[in-house]
PDB file of C-alpha atoms in Angstrom:
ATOM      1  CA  UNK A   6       0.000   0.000   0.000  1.00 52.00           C
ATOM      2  CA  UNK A   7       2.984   2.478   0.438  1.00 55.00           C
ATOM      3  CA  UNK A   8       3.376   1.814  -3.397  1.00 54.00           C
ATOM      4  CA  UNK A   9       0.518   2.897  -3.822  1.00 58.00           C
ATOM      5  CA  UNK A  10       1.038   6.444  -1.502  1.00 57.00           C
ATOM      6  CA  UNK A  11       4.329   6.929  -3.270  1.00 57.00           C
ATOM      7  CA  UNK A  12       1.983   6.869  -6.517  1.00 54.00           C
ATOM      8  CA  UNK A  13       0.099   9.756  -5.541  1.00 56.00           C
ATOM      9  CA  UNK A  14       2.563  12.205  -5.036  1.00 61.00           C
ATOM     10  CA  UNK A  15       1.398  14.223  -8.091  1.00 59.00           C
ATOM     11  CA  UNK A  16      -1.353  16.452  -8.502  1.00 61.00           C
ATOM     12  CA  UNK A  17      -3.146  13.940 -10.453  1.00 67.00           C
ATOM     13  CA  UNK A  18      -3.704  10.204 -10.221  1.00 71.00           C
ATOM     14  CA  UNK A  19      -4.920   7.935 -12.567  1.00 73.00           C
ATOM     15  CA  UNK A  20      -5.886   4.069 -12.262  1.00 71.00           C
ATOM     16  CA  UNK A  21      -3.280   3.342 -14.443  1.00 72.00           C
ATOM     17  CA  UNK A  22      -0.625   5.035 -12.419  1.00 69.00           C
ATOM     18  CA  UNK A  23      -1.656   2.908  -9.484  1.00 66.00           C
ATOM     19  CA  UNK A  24      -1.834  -0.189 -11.157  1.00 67.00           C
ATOM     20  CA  UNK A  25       1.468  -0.330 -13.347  1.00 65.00           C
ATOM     21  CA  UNK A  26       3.264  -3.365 -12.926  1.00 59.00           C
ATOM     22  CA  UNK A  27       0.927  -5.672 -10.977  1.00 61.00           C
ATOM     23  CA  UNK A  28       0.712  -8.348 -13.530  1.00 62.00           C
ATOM     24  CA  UNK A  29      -2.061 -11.260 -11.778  1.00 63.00           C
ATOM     25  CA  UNK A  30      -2.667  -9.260  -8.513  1.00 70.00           C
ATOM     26  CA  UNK A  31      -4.441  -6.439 -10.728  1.00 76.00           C
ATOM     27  CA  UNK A  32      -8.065  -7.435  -9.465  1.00 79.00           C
ATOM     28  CA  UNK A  33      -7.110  -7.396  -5.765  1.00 81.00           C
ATOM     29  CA  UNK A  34      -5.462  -4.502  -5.885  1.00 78.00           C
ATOM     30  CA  UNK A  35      -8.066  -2.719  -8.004  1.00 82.00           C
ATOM     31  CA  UNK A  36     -10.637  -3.911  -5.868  1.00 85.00           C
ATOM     32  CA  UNK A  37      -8.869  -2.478  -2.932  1.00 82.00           C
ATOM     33  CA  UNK A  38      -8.718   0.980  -4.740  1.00 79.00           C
ATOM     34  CA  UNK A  39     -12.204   0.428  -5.144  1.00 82.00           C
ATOM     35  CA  UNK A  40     -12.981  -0.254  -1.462  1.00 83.00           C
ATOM     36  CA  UNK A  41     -10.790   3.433  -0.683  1.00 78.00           C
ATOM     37  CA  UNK A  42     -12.922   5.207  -3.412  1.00 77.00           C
ATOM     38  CA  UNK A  43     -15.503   4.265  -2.286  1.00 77.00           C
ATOM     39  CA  UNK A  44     -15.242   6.832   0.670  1.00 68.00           C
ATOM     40  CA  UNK A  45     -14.937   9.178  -1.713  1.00 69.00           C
ATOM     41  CA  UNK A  46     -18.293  11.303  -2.513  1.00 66.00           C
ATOM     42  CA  UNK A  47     -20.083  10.611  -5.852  1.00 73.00           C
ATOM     43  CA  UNK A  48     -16.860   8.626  -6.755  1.00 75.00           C
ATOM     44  CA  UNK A  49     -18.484   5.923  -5.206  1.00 75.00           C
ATOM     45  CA  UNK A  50     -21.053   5.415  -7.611  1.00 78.00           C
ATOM     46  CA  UNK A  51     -18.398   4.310 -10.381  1.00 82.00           C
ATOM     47  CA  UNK A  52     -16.773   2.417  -8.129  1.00 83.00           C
ATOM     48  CA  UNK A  53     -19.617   0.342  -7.544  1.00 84.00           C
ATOM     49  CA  UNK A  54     -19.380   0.133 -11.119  1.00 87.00           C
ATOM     50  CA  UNK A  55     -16.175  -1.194 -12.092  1.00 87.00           C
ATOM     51  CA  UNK A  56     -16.681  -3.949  -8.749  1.00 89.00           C
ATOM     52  CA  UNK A  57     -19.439  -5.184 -11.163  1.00 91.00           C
ATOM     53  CA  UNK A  58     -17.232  -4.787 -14.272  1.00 90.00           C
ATOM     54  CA  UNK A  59     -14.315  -6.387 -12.731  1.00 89.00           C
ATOM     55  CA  UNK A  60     -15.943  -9.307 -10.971  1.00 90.00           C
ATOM     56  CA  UNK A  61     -17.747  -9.819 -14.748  1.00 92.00           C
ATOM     57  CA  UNK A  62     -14.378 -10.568 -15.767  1.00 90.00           C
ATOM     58  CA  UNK A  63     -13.495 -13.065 -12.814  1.00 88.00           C
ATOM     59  CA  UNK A  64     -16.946 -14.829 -14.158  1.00 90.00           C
ATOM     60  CA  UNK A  65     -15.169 -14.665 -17.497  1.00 90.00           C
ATOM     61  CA  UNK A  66     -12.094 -16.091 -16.851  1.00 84.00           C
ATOM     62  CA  UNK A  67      -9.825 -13.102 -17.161  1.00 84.00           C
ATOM     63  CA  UNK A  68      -6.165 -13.438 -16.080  1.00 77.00           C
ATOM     64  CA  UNK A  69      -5.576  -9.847 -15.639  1.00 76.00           C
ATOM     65  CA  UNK A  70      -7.989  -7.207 -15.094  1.00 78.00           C
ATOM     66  CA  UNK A  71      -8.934  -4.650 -17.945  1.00 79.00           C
ATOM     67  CA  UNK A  72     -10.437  -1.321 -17.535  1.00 77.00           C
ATOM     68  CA  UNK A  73     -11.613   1.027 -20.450  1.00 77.00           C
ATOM     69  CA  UNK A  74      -8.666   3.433 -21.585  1.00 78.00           C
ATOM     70  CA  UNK A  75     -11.171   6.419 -20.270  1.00 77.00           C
ATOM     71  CA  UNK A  76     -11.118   4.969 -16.754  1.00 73.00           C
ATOM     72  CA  UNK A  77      -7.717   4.158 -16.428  1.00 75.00           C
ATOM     73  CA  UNK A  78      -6.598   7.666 -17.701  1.00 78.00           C
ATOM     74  CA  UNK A  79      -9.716   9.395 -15.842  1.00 75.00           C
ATOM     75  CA  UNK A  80      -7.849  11.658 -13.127  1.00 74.00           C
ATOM     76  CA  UNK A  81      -8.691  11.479  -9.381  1.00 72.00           C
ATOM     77  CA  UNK A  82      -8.029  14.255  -7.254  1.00 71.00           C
ATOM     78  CA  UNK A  83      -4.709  12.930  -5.571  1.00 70.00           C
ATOM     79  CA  UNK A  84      -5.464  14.866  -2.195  1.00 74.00           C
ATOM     80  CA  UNK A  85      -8.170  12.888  -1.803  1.00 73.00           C
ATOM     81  CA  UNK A  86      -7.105   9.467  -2.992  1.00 72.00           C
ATOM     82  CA  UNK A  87      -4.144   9.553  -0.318  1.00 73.00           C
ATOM     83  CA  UNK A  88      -5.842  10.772   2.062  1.00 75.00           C
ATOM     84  CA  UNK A  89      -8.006   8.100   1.381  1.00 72.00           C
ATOM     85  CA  UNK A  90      -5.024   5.337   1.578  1.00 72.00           C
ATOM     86  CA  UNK A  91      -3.364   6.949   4.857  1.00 74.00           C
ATOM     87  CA  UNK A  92      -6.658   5.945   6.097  1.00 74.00           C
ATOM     88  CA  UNK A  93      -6.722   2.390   4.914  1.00 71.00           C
ATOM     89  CA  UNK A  94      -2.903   2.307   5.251  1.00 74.00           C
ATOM     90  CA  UNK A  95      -2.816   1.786   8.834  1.00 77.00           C
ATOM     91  CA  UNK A  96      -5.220  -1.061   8.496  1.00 75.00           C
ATOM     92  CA  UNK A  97      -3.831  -3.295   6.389  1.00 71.00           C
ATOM     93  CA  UNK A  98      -0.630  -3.230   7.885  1.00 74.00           C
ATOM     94  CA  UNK A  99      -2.323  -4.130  11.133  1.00 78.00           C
ATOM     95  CA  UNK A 100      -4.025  -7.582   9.430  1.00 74.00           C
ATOM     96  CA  UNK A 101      -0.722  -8.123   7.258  1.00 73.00           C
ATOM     97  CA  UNK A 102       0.360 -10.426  10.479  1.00 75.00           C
ATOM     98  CA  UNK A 103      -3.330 -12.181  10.348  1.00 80.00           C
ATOM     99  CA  UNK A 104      -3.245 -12.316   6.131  1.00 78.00           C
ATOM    100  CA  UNK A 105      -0.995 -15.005   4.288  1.00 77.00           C
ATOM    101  CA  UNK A 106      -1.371 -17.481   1.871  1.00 79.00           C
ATOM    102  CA  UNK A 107      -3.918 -20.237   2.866  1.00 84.00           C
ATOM    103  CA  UNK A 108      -6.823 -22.427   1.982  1.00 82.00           C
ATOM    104  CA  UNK A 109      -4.936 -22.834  -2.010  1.00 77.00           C
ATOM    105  CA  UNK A 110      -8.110 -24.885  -3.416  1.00 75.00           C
ATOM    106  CA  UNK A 111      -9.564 -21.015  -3.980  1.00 72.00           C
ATOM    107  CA  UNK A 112      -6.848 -20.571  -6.689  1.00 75.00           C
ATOM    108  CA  UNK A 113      -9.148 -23.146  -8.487  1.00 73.00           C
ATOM    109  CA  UNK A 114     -11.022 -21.210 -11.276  1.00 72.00           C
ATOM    110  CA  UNK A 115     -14.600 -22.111 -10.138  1.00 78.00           C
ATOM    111  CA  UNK A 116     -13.572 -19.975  -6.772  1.00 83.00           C
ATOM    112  CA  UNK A 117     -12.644 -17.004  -9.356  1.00 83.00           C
ATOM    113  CA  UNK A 118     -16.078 -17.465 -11.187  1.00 87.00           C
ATOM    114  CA  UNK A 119     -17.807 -17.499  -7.682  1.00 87.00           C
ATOM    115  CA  UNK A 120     -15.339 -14.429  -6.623  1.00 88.00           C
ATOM    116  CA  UNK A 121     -16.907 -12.927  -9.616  1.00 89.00           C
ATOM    117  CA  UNK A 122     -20.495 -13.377  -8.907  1.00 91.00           C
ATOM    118  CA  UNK A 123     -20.320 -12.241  -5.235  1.00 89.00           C
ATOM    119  CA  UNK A 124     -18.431  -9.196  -6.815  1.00 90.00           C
ATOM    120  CA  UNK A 125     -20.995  -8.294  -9.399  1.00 92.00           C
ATOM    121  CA  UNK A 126     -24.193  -8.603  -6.668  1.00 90.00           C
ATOM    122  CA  UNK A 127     -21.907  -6.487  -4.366  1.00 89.00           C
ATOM    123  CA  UNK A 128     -21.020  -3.699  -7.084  1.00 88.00           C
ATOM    124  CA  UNK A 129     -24.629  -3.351  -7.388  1.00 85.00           C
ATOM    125  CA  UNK A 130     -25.344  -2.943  -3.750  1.00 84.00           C
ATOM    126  CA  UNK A 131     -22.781  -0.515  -3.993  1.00 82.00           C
ATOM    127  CA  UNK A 132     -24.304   1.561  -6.438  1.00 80.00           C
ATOM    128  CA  UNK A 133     -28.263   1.662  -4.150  1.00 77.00           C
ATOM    129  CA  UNK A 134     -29.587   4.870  -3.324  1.00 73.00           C
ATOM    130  CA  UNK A 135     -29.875   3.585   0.262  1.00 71.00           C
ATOM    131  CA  UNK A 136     -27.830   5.881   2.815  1.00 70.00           C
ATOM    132  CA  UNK A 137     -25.263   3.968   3.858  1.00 70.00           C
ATOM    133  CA  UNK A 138     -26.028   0.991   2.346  1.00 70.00           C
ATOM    134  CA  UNK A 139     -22.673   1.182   0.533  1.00 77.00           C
ATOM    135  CA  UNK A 140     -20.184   0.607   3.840  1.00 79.00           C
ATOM    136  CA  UNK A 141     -20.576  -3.157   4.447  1.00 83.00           C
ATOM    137  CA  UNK A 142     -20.465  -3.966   1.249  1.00 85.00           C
ATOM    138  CA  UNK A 143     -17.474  -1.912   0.154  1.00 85.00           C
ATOM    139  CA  UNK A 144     -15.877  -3.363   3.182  1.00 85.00           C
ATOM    140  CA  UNK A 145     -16.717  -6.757   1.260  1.00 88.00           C
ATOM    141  CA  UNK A 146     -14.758  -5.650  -2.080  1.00 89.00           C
ATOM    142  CA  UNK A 147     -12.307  -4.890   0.247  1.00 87.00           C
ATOM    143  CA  UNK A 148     -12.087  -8.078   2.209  1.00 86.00           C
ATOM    144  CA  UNK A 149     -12.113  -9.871  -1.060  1.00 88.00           C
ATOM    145  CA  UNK A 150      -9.278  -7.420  -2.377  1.00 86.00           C
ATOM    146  CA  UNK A 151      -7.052  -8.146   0.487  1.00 86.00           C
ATOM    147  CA  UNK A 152      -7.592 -12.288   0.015  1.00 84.00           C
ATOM    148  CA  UNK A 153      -6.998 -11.918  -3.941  1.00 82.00           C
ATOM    149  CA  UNK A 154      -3.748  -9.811  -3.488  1.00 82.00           C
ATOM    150  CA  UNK A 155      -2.293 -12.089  -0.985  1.00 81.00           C
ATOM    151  CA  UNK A 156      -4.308 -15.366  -1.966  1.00 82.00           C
ATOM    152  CA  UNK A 157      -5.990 -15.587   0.893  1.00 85.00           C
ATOM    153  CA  UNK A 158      -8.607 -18.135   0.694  1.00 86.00           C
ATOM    154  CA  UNK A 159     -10.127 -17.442   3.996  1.00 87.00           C
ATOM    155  CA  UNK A 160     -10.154 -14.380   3.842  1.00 87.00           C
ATOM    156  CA  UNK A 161     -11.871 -14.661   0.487  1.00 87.00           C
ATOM    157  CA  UNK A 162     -14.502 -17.185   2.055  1.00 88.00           C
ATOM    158  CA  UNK A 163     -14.998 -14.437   4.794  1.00 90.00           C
ATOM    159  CA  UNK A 164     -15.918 -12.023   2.291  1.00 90.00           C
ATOM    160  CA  UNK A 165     -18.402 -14.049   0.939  1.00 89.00           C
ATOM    161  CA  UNK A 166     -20.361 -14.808   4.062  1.00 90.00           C
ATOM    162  CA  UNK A 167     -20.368 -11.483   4.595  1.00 90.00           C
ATOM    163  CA  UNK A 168     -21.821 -10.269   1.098  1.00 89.00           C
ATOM    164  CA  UNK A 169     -24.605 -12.929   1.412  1.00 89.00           C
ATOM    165  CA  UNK A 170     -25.526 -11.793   4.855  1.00 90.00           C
ATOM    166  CA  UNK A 171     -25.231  -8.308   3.844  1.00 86.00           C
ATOM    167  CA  UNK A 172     -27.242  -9.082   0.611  1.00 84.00           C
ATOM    168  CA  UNK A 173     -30.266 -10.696   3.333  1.00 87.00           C
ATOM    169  CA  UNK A 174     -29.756  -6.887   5.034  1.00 83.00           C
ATOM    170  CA  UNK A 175     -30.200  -5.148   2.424  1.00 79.00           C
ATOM    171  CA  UNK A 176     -33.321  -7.071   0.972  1.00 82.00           C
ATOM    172  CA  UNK A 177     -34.741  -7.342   4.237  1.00 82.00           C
ATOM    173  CA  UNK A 178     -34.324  -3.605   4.411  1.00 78.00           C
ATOM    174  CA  UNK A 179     -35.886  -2.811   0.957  1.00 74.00           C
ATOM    175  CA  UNK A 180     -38.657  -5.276   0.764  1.00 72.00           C
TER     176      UNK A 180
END
């Protein structure tokens, strides 16, 4: 995540600033990006967005994630971005002790196509016009961020308890 920091030392950050040189660890990383946007006002709605685009391509069967040119290039105010990752900062270097590679059967594809689903449902909880209704499942994209970047498989499993019992919330709430 200090990468990351370093990254938005300019006056403008992109997506594809961030992202340069992450190879396979692209979707956790973007999803983790995604989870720190999402505190961001108004941001947040197309970052609820490209959770659903990017878990479409988990369903898929994409090795790497893709973004449109336009988002990748789309400038973010940087102020707010690292603020936004001082925040989160903190925080992951607190669970880096609890997160490490485990539970490698959810390298298997099927867990990536499942990964995916979750991901799509929870991009569009994201984007509901329900106050607050976005926190618990952002903190889901970022749960599963954290357990893609580091292949985490419980952690990944975590995150999707979470989304289906934050999925019953929400429809409980609605209807």
């Amino acid at each position: 995540m200090q990468y990351l920091i370093d990254r938005t030392e300019d006056k403008e950050v992109t997506l594809s600033s961030l992202t340069q040189r992450l190879g396979d660890r692209t979707f956790g990383i973007l999803l983790l990006l995604m989870a720190v946007f999402n505190l961001i006002p108004i941001i947040s709605i197309l970052s609820g967005m490209l959770v659903a685009i990017l878990g479409l391509q988990l369903v898929i069967g994409f090795q790497e994630a893709k973004l449109p040119n336009f988002v990748l290039t789309k400038s973010l105010p940087a102020k707010q971005v690292r603020a936004a990752l001082h925040v989160f900062l903190p925080k992951i270097k607190s669970l880096e002790r609890y997160i490490k590679p485990r539970w490698q059967f959810t390298e298997a594809a099927i867990f990536d196509r499942i990964n995916g689903v979750i991901l799509i449902v929870v991009g569009l909880m994201i984007l509901l016009p329900i106050p607050l209704a976005n926190v618990i499942p952002a903190f889901v994209v970022f749960m599963m961020g954290l357990g893609l970047l580091e292949r985490d498989g419980l952690l990944q499993m975590l995150a999707l308890g979470l989304s289906f019992i934050t999925g019953l919330l929400i429809y409980l709430f609605v209807f």
